[in-house]
Short mmCIF file of C-alpha atoms and ligand atoms in Angstrom, two decimals:
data_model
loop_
_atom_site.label_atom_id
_atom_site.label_comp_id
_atom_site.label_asym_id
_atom_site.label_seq_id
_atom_site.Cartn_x
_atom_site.Cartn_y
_atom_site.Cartn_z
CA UNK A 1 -11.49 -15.24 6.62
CA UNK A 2 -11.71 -14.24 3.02
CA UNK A 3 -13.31 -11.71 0.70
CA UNK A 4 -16.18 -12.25 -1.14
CA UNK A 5 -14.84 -12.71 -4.44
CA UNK A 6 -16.61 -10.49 -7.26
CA UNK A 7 -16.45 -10.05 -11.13
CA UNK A 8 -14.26 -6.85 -10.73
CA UNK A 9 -11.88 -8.35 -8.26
CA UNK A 10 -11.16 -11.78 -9.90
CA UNK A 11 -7.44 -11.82 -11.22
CA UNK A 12 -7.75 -13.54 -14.38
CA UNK A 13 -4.19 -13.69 -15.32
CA UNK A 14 -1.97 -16.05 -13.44
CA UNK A 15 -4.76 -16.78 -11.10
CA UNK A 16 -2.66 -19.44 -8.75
CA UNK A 17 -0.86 -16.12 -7.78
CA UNK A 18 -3.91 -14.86 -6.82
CA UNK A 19 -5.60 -14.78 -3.45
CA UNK A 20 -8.74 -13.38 -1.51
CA UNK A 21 -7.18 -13.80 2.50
CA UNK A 22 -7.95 -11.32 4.61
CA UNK A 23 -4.73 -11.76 6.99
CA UNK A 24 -2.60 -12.07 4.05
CA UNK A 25 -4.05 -8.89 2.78
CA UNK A 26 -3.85 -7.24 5.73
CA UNK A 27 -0.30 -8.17 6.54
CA UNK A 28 0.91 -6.17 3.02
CA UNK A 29 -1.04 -3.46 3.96
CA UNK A 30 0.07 -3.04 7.71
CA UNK A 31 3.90 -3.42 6.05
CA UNK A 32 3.52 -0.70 3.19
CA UNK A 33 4.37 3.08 3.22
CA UNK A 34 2.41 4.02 0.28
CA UNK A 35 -0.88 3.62 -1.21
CA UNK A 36 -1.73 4.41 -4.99
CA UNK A 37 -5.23 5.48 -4.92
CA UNK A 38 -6.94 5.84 -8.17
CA UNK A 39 -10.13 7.22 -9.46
CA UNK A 40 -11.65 8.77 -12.84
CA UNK A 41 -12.33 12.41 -13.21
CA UNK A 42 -14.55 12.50 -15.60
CA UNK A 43 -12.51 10.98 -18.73
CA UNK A 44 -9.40 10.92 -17.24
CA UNK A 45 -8.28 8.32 -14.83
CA UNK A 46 -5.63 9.61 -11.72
CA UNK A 47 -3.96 7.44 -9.70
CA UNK A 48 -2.15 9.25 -7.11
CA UNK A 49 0.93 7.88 -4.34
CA UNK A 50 -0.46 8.63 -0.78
CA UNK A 51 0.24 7.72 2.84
CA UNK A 52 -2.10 5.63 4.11
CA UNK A 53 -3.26 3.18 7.57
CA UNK A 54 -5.20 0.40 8.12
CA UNK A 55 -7.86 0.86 10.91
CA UNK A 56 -9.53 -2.22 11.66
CA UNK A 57 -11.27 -3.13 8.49
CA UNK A 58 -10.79 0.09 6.69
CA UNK A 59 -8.18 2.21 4.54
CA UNK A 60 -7.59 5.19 6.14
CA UNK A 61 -6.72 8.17 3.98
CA UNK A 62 -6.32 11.83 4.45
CA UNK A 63 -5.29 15.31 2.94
CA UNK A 64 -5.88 18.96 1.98
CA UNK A 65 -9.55 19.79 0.94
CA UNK A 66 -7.80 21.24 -2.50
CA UNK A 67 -6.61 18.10 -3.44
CA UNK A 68 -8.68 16.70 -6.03
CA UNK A 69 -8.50 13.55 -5.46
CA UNK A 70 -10.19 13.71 -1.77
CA UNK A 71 -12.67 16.25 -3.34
CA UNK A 72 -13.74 13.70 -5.71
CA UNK A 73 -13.78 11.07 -3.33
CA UNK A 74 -16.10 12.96 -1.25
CA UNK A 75 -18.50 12.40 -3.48
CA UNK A 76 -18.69 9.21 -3.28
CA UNK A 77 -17.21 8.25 -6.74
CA UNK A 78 -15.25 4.94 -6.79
CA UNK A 79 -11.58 4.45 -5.89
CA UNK A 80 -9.36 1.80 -6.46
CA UNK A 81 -6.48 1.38 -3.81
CA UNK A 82 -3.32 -0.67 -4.66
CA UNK A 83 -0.09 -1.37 -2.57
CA UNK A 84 2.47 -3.13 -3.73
CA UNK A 85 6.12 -4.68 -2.48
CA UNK A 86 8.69 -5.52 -4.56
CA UNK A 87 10.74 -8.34 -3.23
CA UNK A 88 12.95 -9.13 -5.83
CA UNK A 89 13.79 -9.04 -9.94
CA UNK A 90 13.39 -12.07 -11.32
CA UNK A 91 16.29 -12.41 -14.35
CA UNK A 92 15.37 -15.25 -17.11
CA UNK A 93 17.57 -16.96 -19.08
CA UNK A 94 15.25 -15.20 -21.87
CA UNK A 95 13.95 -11.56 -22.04
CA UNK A 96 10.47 -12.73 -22.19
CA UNK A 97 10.31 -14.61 -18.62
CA UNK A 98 11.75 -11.39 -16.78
CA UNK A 99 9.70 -10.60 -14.42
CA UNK A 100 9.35 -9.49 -10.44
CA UNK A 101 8.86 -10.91 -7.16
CA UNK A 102 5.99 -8.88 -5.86
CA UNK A 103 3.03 -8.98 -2.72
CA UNK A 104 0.18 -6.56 -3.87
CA UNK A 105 -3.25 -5.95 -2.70
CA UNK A 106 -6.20 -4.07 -4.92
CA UNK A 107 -8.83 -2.22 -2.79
CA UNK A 108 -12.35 -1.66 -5.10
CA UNK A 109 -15.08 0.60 -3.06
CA UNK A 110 -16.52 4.18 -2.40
CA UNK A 111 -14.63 6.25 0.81
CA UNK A 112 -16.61 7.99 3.36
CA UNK A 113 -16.12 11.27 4.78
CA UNK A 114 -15.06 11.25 8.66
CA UNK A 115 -16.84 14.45 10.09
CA UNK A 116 -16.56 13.53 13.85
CA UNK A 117 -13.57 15.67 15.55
CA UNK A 118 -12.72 13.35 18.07
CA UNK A 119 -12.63 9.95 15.72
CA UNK A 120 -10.35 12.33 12.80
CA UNK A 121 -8.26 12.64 15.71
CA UNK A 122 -8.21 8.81 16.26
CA UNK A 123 -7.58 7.83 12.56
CA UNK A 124 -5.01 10.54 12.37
CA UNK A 125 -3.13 8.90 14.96
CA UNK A 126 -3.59 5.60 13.08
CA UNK A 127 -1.96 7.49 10.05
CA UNK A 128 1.15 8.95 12.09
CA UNK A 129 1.49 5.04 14.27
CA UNK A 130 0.90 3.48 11.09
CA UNK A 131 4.58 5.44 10.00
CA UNK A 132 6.60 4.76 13.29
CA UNK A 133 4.66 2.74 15.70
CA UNK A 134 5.24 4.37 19.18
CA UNK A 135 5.46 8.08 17.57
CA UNK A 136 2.17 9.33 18.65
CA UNK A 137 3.15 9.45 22.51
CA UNK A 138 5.71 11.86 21.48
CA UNK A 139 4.00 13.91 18.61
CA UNK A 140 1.88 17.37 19.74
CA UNK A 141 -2.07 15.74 18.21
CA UNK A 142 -3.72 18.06 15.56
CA UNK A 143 -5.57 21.24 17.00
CA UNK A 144 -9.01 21.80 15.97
CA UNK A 145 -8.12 24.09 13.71
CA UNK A 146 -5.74 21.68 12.14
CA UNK A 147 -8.31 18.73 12.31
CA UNK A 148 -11.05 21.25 10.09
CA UNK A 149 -8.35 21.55 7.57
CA UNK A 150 -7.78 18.13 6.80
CA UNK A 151 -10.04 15.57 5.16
CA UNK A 152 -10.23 12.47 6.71
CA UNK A 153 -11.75 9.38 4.43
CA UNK A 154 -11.87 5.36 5.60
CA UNK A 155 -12.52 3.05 2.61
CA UNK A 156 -14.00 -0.35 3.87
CA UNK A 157 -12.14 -3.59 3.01
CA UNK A 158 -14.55 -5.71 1.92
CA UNK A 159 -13.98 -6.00 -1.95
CA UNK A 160 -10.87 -6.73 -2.30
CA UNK A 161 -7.62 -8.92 -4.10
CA UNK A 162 -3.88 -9.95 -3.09
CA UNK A 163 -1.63 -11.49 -5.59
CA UNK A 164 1.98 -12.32 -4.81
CA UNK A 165 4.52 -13.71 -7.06
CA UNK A 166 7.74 -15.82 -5.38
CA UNK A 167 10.91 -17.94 -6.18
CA UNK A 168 13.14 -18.04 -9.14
CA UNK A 169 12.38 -17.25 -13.28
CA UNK A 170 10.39 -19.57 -15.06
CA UNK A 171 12.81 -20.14 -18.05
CA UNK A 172 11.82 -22.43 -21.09
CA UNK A 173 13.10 -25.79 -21.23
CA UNK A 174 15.09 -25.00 -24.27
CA UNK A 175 16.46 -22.14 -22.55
CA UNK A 176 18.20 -23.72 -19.52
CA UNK A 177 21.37 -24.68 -21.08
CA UNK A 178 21.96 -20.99 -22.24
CA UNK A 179 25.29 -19.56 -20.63
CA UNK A 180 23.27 -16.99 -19.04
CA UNK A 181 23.27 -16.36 -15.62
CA UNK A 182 19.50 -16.44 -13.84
CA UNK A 183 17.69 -16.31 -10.65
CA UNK A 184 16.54 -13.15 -8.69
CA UNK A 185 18.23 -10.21 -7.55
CA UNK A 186 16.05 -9.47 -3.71
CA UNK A 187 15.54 -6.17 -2.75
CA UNK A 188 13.94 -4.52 0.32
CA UNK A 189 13.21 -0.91 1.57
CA UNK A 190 15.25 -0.46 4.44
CA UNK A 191 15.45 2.57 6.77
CA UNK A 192 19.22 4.81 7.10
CA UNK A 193 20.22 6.47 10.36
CA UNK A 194 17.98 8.85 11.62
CA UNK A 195 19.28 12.59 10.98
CA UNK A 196 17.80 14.81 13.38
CA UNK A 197 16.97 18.66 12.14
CA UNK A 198 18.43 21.70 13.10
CA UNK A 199 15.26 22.54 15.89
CA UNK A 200 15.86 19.33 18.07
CA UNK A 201 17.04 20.48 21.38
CA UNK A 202 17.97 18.20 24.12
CA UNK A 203 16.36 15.12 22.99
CA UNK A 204 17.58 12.09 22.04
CA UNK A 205 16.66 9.50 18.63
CA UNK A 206 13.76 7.51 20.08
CA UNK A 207 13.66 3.96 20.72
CA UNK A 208 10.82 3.33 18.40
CA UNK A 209 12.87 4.65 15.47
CA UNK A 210 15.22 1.62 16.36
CA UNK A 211 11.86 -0.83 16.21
CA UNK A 212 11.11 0.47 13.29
CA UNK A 213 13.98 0.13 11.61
CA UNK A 214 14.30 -3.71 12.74
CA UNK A 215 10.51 -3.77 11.22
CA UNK A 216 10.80 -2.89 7.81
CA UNK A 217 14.59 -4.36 7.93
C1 FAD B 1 5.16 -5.21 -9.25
C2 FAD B 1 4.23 -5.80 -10.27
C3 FAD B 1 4.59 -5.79 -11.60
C4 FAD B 1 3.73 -6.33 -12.56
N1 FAD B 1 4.07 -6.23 -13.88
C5 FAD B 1 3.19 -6.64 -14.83
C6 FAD B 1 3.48 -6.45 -16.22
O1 FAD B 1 4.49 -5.90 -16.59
N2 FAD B 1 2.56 -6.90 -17.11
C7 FAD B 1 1.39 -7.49 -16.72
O2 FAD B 1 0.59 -7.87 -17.57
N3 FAD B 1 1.11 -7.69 -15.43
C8 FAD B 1 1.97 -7.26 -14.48
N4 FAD B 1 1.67 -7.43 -13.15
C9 FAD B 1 0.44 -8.13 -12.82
C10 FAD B 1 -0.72 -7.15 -12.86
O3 FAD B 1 -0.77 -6.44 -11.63
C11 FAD B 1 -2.07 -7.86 -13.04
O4 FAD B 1 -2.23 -8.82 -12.05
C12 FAD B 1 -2.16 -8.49 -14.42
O5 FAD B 1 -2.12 -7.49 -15.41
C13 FAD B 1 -3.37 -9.38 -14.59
O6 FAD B 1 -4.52 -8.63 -14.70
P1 FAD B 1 -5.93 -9.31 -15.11
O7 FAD B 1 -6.21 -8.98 -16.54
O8 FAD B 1 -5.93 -10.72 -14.67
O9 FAD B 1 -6.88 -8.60 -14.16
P2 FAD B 1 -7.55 -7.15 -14.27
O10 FAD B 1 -8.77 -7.27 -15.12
O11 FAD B 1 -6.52 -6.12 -14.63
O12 FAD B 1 -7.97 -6.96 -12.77
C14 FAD B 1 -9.14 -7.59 -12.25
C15 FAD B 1 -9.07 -7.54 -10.76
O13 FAD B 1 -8.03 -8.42 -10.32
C16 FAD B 1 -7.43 -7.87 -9.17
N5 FAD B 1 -5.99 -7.71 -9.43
C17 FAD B 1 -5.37 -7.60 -10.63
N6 FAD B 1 -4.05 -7.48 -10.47
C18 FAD B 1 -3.83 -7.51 -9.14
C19 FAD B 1 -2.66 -7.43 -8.36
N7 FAD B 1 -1.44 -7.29 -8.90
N8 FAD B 1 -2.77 -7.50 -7.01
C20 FAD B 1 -3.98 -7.65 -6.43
N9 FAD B 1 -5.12 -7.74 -7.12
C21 FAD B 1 -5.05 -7.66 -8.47
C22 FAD B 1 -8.10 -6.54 -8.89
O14 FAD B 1 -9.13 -6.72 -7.93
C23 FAD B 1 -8.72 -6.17 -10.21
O15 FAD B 1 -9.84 -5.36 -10.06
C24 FAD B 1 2.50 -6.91 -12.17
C25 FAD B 1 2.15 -6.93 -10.81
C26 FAD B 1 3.00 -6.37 -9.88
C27 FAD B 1 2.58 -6.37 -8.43
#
């Protein structure tokens, strides 16, 4: 299935990198720790890092009710999501054709408040499984209390871009018999050991931390 393409979410340069697939979309997304979620305050664009899930069809976001950027989203102005991998640099024979391997998704739409106690709850579990799959059978789930301070926002799916860039540098012609060495350095986030804090008592690293670690590996 793909997005309905519209005027804002057309990449227009390097479109064969482009892409409007919902599963290929969805795959970045389900892999990425961070979101950058941008929005204009008046005259003055922000575009903020934040944790993040995918719930179905929707971004799920969440935070203080002092943070501006949910404050302003709760009022239904217009937010821009991006999340982006890098894969690799991409060295060129030439300064010009450096460049990055990259799989990226843009998010265009207006985020919804999430009043109901019991579905925060739900997409606040999303949020935590979305970190360590597995780590919401061990974690205490917000109290009410905690639930009333936090703001809770899904952002629908619907308009929305991918664009992904593979494979080596793209040198000139007249450049590939320079004595310069070229091709692409890969890179990947990849988890350490888990260090346990100074409160754990009597229990041992969980076995999802090992899954997870073989995920993002
Ligand atoms: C890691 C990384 C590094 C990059 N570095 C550069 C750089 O240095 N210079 C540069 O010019 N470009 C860079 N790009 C590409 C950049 O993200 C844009 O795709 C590019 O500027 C083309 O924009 P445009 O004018 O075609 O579209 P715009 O008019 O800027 O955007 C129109 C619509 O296209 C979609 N779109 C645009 N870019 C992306 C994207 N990356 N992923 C998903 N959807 C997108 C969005 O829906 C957006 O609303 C980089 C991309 C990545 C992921």
């Amino acid at each position: 299935m793909t997005f309905t393409q519209t005027e804002r979410s057309t990449v227009r340069r390097l479109p064969a990198r482009a892409g409007y697939d919902r599963a290929t979309a969805y795959a970045i997304l389900d892999e990425a720790l961070i979101a950058h979620v941008g929005l204009a305050d008046g005259d003055q664009p922000f575009v903020i890092p934040m944790m993040f899930a995918r719930s179905g069809d929707a971004i799920v976001l969440h935070g203080s009710p002092v943070s501006r950027l949910l404050r302003s989203m709760k009022t239904g102005l217009p937010v821009c999501v991006t999340v982006t991998h890098i894969d690799g640099l991409v060295l060129a024979r030439s300064a010009f054709h450096h460049s990055m391997n990259y799989r990226s998704v843009v998010v265009l739409g207006v985020a919804t408040v999430v009043e109901d106690l019991e579905r925060k709850a739900e997409l606040l579990d999303a949020l935590v499984e979305h970190l360590v799959p597995g780590r919401t059978a061990d974690a205490r789930r917000p109290s009410t209390k905690e639930l009333l301070a936090t703001i809770v926002l899904t952002l629908p799916i619907e308009e929305a871009s991918v664009k992904v860039r593979t494979g080596p540098p793209l040198d000139d012609e007249d450049d590939l018999e320079l004595p310069v060495w070229a091709g692409v350095l890969p890179l990947r986030l990849a988890p350490g050991m888990p260090v346990a804090d100074g409160d754990t008592k009597g229990a041992t690293v969980p076995a999802y931390l090992e899954a997870a670690a073989r995920f993002r590996g």
